[in-house]
């Protein structure tokens, strides 16, 4: 019997890999934003919480699609990393398409409308990205 054919083992392995990758991917997002996510969230900045929550949901959703489409952990990680890169590109496109104001600055200043749109963009793109995963 193959070790990974056990549903409990496979679920635990997928869970462990996703949590580890989520931490790494959020650290990358932290590097590309002008604010410190967890410092702002601790201060009660709802805009940062919404934007970060959207990123967490988006990354987890991409992993959901990747787990459903791939039998090996390596391919799941590969497709999820690719999906994360596309999500990151979407973040930069959002910043580029709003030249009248700076997205990061507005979110840091707790502009909830911008935080909400940022969350919805991350969630929405994750469904589009996920559907393309093979």
XYZ file of C-alpha atoms in Angstrom:
134
model
C 0.000 0.000 0.000
C 1.323 3.438 -0.975
C 1.851 5.702 2.053
C 0.208 8.711 0.374
C -2.855 6.705 -0.689
C -4.129 6.925 2.894
C -6.647 9.803 2.923
C -5.652 10.913 6.431
C -1.955 11.042 5.560
C -2.604 12.837 2.268
C -4.849 15.415 3.959
C -2.266 16.044 6.698
C 0.498 16.366 4.097
C -1.520 18.784 1.963
C -2.494 20.805 5.026
C 1.105 21.047 6.231
C 2.396 22.115 2.841
C -0.373 24.683 2.356
C 0.204 26.268 5.779
C 3.949 26.484 5.163
C 3.466 27.951 1.674
C 0.828 30.366 2.966
C 3.328 31.744 5.484
C 5.971 32.131 2.744
C 3.543 33.720 0.255
C 2.234 36.166 2.881
C 5.835 37.103 3.699
C 6.337 37.935 0.009
C 3.209 40.104 0.031
C 4.550 41.791 3.176
C 7.741 42.663 1.268
C 5.890 44.299 -1.628
C 3.479 46.416 0.439
C 4.464 49.698 2.032
C 2.832 48.851 5.335
C 3.383 46.038 7.832
C 0.281 43.838 7.683
C 0.297 42.445 11.193
C 1.303 45.740 12.850
C -1.599 47.506 11.119
C -4.035 44.703 11.910
C -3.001 44.813 15.570
C -3.782 48.565 15.522
C -7.283 47.736 14.262
C -6.801 48.765 10.628
C -9.807 47.090 9.002
C -8.638 47.955 5.482
C -5.387 46.060 5.961
C -7.310 43.188 7.547
C -9.657 42.999 4.533
C -6.814 43.195 2.018
C -4.790 40.565 3.924
C -7.848 38.375 4.386
C -8.469 38.542 0.649
C -4.899 37.466 -0.009
C -5.204 34.563 2.442
C -8.490 33.473 0.879
C -7.045 33.870 -2.618
C -3.943 31.816 -1.865
C -5.961 29.106 -0.095
C -8.443 28.996 -2.977
C -5.641 28.560 -5.513
C -4.316 25.699 -3.392
C -7.800 24.161 -3.303
C -7.878 24.010 -7.083
C -4.315 22.735 -7.214
C -4.988 19.935 -4.702
C -8.087 18.898 -6.656
C -6.164 18.712 -9.945
C -2.860 17.170 -8.846
C -1.976 13.866 -7.221
C 1.575 14.746 -6.219
C 2.558 17.319 -3.624
C 5.327 18.611 -5.879
C 2.898 19.390 -8.722
C 0.445 20.909 -6.247
C 3.167 23.231 -4.958
C 4.337 24.061 -8.495
C 0.869 25.013 -9.730
C 0.087 26.907 -6.535
C 3.325 28.886 -6.751
C 2.481 29.730 -10.359
C -0.993 30.799 -9.245
C 0.518 32.911 -6.475
C 2.774 34.680 -8.988
C -0.291 35.464 -11.103
C -2.096 36.767 -8.001
C 0.927 38.944 -7.215
C 0.916 40.288 -10.778
C -2.775 41.088 -10.328
C -1.856 43.127 -7.246
C 0.676 45.157 -9.252
C -1.829 45.665 -12.086
C -4.374 46.976 -9.546
C -1.768 49.456 -8.287
C -0.876 50.468 -11.873
C -4.497 50.972 -12.951
C -5.187 53.473 -10.168
C -2.762 56.316 -10.922
C -4.874 58.926 -9.077
C -3.933 57.424 -5.703
C -1.591 54.867 -4.197
C -3.374 51.666 -3.170
C -0.941 50.806 -0.364
C -1.105 54.299 1.116
C -4.919 54.293 1.044
C -5.071 50.869 2.697
C -2.508 51.918 5.306
C -4.666 55.004 6.014
C -7.637 52.644 6.572
C -9.581 53.597 3.443
C -12.093 50.766 3.759
C -13.432 51.122 0.236
C -9.958 50.475 -1.181
C -9.341 47.643 1.306
C -12.635 46.036 0.293
C -11.899 46.305 -3.445
C -8.425 44.867 -2.834
C -9.979 41.913 -0.999
C -12.515 41.283 -3.764
C -9.832 41.482 -6.471
C -7.700 38.866 -4.667
C -10.687 36.570 -4.158
C -12.034 37.027 -7.679
C -8.688 36.496 -9.373
C -8.103 33.357 -7.311
C -11.161 31.743 -8.907
C -9.994 32.663 -12.406
C -6.441 31.488 -11.692
C -7.670 28.318 -10.024
C -9.874 27.346 -12.923
C -6.837 27.343 -15.213
C -4.834 24.987 -13.003
C -4.234 21.538 -14.470
